[in-house]
Coordinates of C-alpha atoms and ligand atoms in Angstrom, one line a residue:
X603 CA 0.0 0.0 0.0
X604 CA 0.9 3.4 -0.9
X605 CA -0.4 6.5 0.4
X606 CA -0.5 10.0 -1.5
X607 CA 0.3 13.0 -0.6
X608 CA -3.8 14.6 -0.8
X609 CA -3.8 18.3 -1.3
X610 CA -7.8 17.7 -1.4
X611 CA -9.7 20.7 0.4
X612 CA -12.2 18.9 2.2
X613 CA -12.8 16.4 2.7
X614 CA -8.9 17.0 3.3
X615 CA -6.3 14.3 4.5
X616 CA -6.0 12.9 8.0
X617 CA -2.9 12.1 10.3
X618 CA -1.7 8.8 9.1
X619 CA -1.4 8.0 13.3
X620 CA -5.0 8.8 13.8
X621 CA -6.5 6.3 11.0
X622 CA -4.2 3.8 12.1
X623 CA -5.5 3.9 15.6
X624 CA -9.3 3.9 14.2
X625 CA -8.3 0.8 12.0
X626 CA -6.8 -0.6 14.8
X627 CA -10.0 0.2 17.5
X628 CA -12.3 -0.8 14.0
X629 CA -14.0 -3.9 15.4
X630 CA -13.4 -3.2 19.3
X631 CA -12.9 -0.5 20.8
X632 CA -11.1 -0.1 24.1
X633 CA -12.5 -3.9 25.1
X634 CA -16.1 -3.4 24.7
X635 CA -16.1 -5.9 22.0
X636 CA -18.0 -3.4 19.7
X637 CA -16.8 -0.4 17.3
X638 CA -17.5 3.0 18.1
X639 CA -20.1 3.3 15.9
X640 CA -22.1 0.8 17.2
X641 CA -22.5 1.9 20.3
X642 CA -25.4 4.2 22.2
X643 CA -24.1 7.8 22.2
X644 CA -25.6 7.1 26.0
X645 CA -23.1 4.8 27.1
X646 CA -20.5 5.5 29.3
X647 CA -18.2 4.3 26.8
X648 CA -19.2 7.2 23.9
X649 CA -19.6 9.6 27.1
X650 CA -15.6 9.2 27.8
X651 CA -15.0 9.6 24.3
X652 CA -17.5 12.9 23.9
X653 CA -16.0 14.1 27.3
X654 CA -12.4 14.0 26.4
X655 CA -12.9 15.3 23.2
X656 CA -14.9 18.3 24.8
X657 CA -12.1 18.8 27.2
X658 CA -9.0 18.7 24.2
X659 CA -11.4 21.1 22.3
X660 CA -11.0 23.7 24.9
X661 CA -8.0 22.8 26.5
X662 CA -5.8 22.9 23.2
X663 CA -7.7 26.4 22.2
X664 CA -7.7 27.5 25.8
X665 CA -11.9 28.5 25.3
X666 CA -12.7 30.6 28.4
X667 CA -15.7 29.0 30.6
X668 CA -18.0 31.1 29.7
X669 CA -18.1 29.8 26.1
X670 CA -20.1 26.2 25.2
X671 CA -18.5 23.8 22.7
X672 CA -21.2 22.6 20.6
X673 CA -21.4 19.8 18.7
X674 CA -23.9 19.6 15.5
X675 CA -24.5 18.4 12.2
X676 CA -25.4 20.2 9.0
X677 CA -22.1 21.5 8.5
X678 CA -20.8 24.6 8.2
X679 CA -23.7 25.5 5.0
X680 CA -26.7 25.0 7.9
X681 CA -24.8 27.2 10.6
X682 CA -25.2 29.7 7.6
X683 CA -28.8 29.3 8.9
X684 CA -28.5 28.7 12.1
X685 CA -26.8 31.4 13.0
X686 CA -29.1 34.3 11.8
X687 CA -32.2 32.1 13.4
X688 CA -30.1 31.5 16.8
X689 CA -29.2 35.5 17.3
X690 CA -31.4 38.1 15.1
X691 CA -33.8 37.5 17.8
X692 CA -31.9 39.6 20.0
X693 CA -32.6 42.2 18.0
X694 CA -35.8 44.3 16.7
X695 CA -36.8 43.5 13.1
X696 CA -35.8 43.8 10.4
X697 CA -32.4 43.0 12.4
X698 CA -29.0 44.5 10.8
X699 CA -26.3 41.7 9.9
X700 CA -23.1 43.2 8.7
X701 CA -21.2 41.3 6.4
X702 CA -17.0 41.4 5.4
X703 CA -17.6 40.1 2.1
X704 CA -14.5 38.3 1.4
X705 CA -15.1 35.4 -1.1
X706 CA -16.8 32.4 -1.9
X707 CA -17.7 31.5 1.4
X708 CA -18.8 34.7 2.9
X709 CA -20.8 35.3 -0.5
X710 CA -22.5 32.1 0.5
X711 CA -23.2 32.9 4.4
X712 CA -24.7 36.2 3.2
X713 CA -27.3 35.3 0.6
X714 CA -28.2 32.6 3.3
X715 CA -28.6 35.2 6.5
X716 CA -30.6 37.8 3.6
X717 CA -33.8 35.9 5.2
X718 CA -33.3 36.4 8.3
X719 CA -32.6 40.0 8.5
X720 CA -31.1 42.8 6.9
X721 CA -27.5 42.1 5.3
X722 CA -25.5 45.6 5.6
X723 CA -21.7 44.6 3.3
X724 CA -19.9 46.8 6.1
X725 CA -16.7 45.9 3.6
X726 CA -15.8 43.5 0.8
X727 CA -12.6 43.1 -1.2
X728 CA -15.2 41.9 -4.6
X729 CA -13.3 44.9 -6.4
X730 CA -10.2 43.1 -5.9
X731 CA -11.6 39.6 -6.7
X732 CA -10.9 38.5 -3.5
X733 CA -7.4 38.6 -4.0
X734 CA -6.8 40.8 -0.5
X735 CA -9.2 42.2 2.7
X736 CA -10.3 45.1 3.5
X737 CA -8.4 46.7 5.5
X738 CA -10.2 47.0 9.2
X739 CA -9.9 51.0 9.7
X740 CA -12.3 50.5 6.6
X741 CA -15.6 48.2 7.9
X742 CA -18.1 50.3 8.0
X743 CA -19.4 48.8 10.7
X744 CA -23.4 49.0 12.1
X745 CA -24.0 50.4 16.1
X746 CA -26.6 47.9 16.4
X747 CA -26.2 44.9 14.3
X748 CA -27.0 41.3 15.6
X749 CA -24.1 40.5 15.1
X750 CA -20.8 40.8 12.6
X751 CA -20.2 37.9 9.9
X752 CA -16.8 36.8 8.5
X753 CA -14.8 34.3 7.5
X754 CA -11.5 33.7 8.5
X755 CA -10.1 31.7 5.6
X756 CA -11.5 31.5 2.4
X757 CA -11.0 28.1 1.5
X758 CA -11.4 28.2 -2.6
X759 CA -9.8 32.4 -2.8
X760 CA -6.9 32.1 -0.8
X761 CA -7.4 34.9 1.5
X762 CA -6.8 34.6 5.6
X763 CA -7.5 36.6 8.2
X764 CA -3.9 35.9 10.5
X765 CA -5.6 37.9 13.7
X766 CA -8.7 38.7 15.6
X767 CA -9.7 41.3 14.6
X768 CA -11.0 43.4 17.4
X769 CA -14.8 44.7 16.5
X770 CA -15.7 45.5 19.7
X771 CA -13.8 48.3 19.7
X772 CA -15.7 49.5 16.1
X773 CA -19.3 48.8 17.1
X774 CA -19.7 48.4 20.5
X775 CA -20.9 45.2 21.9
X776 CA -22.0 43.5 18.2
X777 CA -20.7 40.0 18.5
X778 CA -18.2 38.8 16.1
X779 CA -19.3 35.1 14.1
X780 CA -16.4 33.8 12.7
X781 CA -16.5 30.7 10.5
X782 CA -13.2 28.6 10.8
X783 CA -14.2 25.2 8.7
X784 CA -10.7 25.6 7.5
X785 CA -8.3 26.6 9.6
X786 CA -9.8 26.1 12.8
X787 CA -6.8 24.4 15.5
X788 CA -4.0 25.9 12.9
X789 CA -3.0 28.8 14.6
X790 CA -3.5 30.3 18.0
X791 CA -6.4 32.5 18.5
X792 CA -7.8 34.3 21.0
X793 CA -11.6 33.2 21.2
X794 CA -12.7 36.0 24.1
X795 CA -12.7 38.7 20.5
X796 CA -15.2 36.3 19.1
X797 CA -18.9 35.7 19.9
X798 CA -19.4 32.7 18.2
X799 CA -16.8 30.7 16.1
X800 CA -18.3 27.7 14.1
X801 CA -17.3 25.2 11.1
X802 CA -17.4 21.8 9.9
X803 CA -15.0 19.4 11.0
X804 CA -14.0 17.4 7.3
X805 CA -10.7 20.0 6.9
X806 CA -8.5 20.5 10.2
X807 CA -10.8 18.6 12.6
X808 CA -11.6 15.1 11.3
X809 CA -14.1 13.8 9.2
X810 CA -17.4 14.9 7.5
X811 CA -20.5 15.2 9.6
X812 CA -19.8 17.1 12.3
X813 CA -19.9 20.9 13.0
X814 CA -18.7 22.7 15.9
X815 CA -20.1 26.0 17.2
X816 CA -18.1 27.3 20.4
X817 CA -20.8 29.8 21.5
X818 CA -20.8 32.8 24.3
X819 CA -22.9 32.2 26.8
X820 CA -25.6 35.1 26.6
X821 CA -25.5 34.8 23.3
X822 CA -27.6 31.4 23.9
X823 CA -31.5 31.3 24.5
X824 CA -32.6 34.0 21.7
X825 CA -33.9 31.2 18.9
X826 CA -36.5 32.7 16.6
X827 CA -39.7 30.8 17.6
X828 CA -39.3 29.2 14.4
X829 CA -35.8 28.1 14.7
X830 CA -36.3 24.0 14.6
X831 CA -35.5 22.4 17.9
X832 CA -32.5 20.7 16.6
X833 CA -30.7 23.7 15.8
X834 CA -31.9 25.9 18.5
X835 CA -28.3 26.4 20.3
X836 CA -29.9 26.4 23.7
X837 CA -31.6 22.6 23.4
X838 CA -28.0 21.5 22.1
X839 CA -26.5 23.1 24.8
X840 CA -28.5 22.1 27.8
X841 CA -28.8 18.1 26.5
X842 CA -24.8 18.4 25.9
X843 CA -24.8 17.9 22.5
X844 CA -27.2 14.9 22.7
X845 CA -30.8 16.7 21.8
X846 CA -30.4 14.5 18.6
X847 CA -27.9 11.5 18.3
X848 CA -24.9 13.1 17.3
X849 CA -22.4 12.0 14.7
X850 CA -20.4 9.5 17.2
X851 CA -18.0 8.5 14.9
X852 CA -17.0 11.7 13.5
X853 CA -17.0 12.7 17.3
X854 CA -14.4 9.8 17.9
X855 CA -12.5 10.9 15.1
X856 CA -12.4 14.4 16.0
X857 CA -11.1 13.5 19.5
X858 CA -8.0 11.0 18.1
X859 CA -7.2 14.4 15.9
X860 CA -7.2 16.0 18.7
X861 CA -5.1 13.7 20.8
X862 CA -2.9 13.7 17.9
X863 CA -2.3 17.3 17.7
X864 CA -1.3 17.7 21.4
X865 CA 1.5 14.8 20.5
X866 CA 2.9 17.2 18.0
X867 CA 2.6 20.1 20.6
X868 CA -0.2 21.6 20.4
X869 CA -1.4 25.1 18.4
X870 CA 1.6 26.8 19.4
X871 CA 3.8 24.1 17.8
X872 CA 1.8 23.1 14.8
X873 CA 1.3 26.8 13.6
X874 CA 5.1 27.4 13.6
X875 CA 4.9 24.0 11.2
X876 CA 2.2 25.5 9.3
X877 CA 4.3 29.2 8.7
X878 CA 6.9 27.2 7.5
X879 CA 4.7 24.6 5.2
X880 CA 3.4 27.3 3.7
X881 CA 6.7 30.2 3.2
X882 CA 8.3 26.8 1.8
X883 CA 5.4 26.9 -1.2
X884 CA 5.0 30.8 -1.8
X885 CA 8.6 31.3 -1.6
X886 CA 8.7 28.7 -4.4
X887 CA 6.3 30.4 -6.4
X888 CA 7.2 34.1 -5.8
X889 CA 11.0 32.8 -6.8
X890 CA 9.4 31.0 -10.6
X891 CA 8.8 32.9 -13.8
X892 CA 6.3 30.0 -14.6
X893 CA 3.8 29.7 -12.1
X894 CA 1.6 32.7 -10.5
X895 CA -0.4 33.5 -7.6
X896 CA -2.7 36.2 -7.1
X897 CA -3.2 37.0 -3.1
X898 CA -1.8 39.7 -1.9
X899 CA 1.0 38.6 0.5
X900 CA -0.3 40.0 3.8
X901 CA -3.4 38.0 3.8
X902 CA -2.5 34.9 1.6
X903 CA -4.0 31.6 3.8
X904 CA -1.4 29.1 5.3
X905 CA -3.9 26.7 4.3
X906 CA -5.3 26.9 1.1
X907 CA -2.6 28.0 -1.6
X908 CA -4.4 28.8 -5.3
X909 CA -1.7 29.3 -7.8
X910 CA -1.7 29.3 -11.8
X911 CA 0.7 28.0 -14.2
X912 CA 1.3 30.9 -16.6
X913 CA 0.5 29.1 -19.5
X914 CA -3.2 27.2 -18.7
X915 CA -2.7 25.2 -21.9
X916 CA -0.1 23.1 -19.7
X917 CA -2.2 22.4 -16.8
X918 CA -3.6 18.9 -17.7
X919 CA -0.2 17.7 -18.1
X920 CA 0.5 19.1 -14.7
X921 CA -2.1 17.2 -13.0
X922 CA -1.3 14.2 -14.7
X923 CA 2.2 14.3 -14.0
X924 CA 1.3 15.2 -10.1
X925 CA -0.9 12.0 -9.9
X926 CA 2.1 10.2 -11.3
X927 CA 4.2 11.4 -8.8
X928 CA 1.5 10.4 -5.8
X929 CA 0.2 14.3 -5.6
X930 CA -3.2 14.4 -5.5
X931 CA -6.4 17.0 -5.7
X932 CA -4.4 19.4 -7.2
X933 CA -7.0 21.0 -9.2
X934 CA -8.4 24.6 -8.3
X935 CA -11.9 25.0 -7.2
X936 CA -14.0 25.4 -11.0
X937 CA -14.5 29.2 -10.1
X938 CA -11.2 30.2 -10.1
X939 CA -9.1 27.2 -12.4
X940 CA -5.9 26.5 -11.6
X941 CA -4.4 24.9 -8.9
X942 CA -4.9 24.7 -5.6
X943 CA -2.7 22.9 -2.6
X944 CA -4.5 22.4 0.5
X945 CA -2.0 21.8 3.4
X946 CA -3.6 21.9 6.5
X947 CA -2.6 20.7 9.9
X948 CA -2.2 17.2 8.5
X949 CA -0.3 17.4 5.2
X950 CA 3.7 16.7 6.4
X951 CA 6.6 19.1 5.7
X952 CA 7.6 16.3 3.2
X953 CA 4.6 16.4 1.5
X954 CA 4.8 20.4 1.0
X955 CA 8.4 19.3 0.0
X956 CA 7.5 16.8 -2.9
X957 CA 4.9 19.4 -4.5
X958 CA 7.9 22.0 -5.1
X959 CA 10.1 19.4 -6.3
X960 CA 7.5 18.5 -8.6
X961 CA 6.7 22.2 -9.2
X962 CA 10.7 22.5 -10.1
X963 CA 11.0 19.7 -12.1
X964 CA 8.0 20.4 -14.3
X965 CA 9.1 23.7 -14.7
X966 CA 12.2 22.6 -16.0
X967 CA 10.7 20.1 -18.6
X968 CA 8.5 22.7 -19.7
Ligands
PLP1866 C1 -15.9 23.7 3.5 C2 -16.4 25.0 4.0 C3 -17.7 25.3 4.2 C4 -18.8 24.2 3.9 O1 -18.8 23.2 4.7 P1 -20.0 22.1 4.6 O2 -19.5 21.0 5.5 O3 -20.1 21.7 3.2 O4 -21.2 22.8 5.2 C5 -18.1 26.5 4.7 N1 -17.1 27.4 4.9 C6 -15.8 27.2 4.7 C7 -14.9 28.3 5.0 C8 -15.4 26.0 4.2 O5 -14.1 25.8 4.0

């Protein structure tokens, strides 16, 4: 057996530790003579497994107390939803949402929250095509919105935000909602400038099928009456995550991810990795007359690195030769083209290394 080196962006490659140790637990887990999957999300088996998870959550993103960890399904797509039907309530209608329109993704969440309330685009970076953000002295921030929206990588354009950015000091009290599906655990961050931060777990966290909201307290118990009980954030926190059956397995996985991570040091340890994964790939390409990208260099994401060969009429050959060489997913997302390498928490230095051989050597035969 042979394993690539998967640049996919989500579902996005797993520690080769972790799915050795599920393979390993596959048909009994811990001596119960049954899987994880087979057993009730009531026993005191999955309870140690939710529980520890919960606890390497917080502990590894040190999440003050007053914030719940939430586990949920629907992915990051239904928070979209969620959100605006969890918090506009706070608020008298039609409630204000502003919006940092920053790609694909926030484009997404704000057609979505247009139902709930009134989207205000405080800034956007569309006249740049997403290649850059707007700078924060900018946002043109509402006094009484129900709440700011952005998201902190933009998985398909490129584009990161590397801080917390700091809107209580713009607008008040207006909670920040930060969506983090992908890069969520890859650097450190400091969750008391956020209000909510939510995502799905399939790129840094595990597998598909789970979301995670880490919520502010007070910012619980304002559902819409219409809000369905399963994503009403107050039911999920209050039954611990267990209104419905939650998605055990992806749980488990999450947790071995988790376990994993603090083996390699922790965020502290695995973002210094990540700076220097991802310096090793754009200093490549900054350095190479051939290949192009287009972010702007103080925002470009440490985990989702679009880049172009200059001449497009070479870029099946590139993918073909890639697969030949055990890279794989290199395509772009269809709305840009390209490329695209996806080297989250999981991908190895070597990996990163291979891809600019590769990128070196087909430059050279080309
Ligand atoms: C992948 C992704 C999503 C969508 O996640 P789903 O699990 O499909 O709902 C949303 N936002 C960002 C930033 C993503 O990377």
């Amino acid at each position: 057996m042979t394993r690539v080196f998967n640049f996919s962006a989500g579902p996005a490659t797993l520690p080769e530790a972790v799915l050795q140790q599920a393979a390993a637990e596959m048909l009994d887990w811990q001596g119960r003579g049954m899987s994880v999957m087979e057993m009730s999300h009531r026993s005191d088996a999955f309870q140690s497994i939710l529980q520890t998870t919960l606890h390497d959550f917080r502990d590894l993103l040190a999440i003050p107390s007053h914030y719940r960890i939430l586990f949920m399904q629907g992915g990051a797509i239904a928070q979209n939803a969620i959100i605006p039907m969890n918090l506009v309530g706070r608020k008298a209608k039609p409630a204000i949402i502003d919006f940092i329109h920053t790609g694909y993704w926030s484009q997404r969440a704000l057609e979505e929250a247009q139902k709930y309330g009134h989207v205000n685009i405080a800034a956007s970076s569309q006249a740049s095509h997403f290649t850059s953000l707007p700078a924060l002295e900018t946002w043109k921030l509402s006094s009484d919105a129900a709440y700011v929206h952005l998201c902190n990588n933009e998985t398909i354009h490129g584009v990161e935000f590397q801080f917390d950015p700091d809107t209580r000091t713009h607008s008040g009290k207006v909670p920040l909602v930060a969506d983090m599906s992908s890069n969520i655990f890859s650097r450190v961050i400091n969750v008391s400038k956020y209000g909510v931060i939510f995502g799905s777990a399939q790129k840094n966290l595990g597998i598909a099928g789970l979301t995670f909201a880490i919520v502010r307290e007070d910012l619980i118990g304002h559902a819409l009456p219409s809000c369905p009980s399963a994503f009403n954030w107050k039911n999920v926190a209050e039954s611990d995550s267990m209104f419905n059956t939650p998605p055990t397995f992806a749980i488990y996985m999450a947790g071995l991810v988790l376990q994993w991570l603090k083996q390699q040091g922790g965020v502290t340890a695995i973002e210094s990795r990540n700076i220097a994964k991802a310096s090793l790939l754009y200093n490549h390409l900054d350095a190479s007359d051939f290949y192009n990208t287009s972010v702007a260099k103080n925002c470009r994401s440490r985990m989702n690195v679009p880049f172009f060969l200059k001449d497009p009429s070479l870029d099946d050959a590139f993918l073909t030769g890639a697969t030949q060489r055990g890279l794989a997913n290199l395509r772009g997302h269809r709305i840009l083209g390209g490329m695209r390498a996806s080297i989250y928490n999981a991908m190895p230095t070597e990996g990163v290394q291979a891809l600019v051989d590769y990128l070196r050597d087909f430059e050279q035969s080309h």
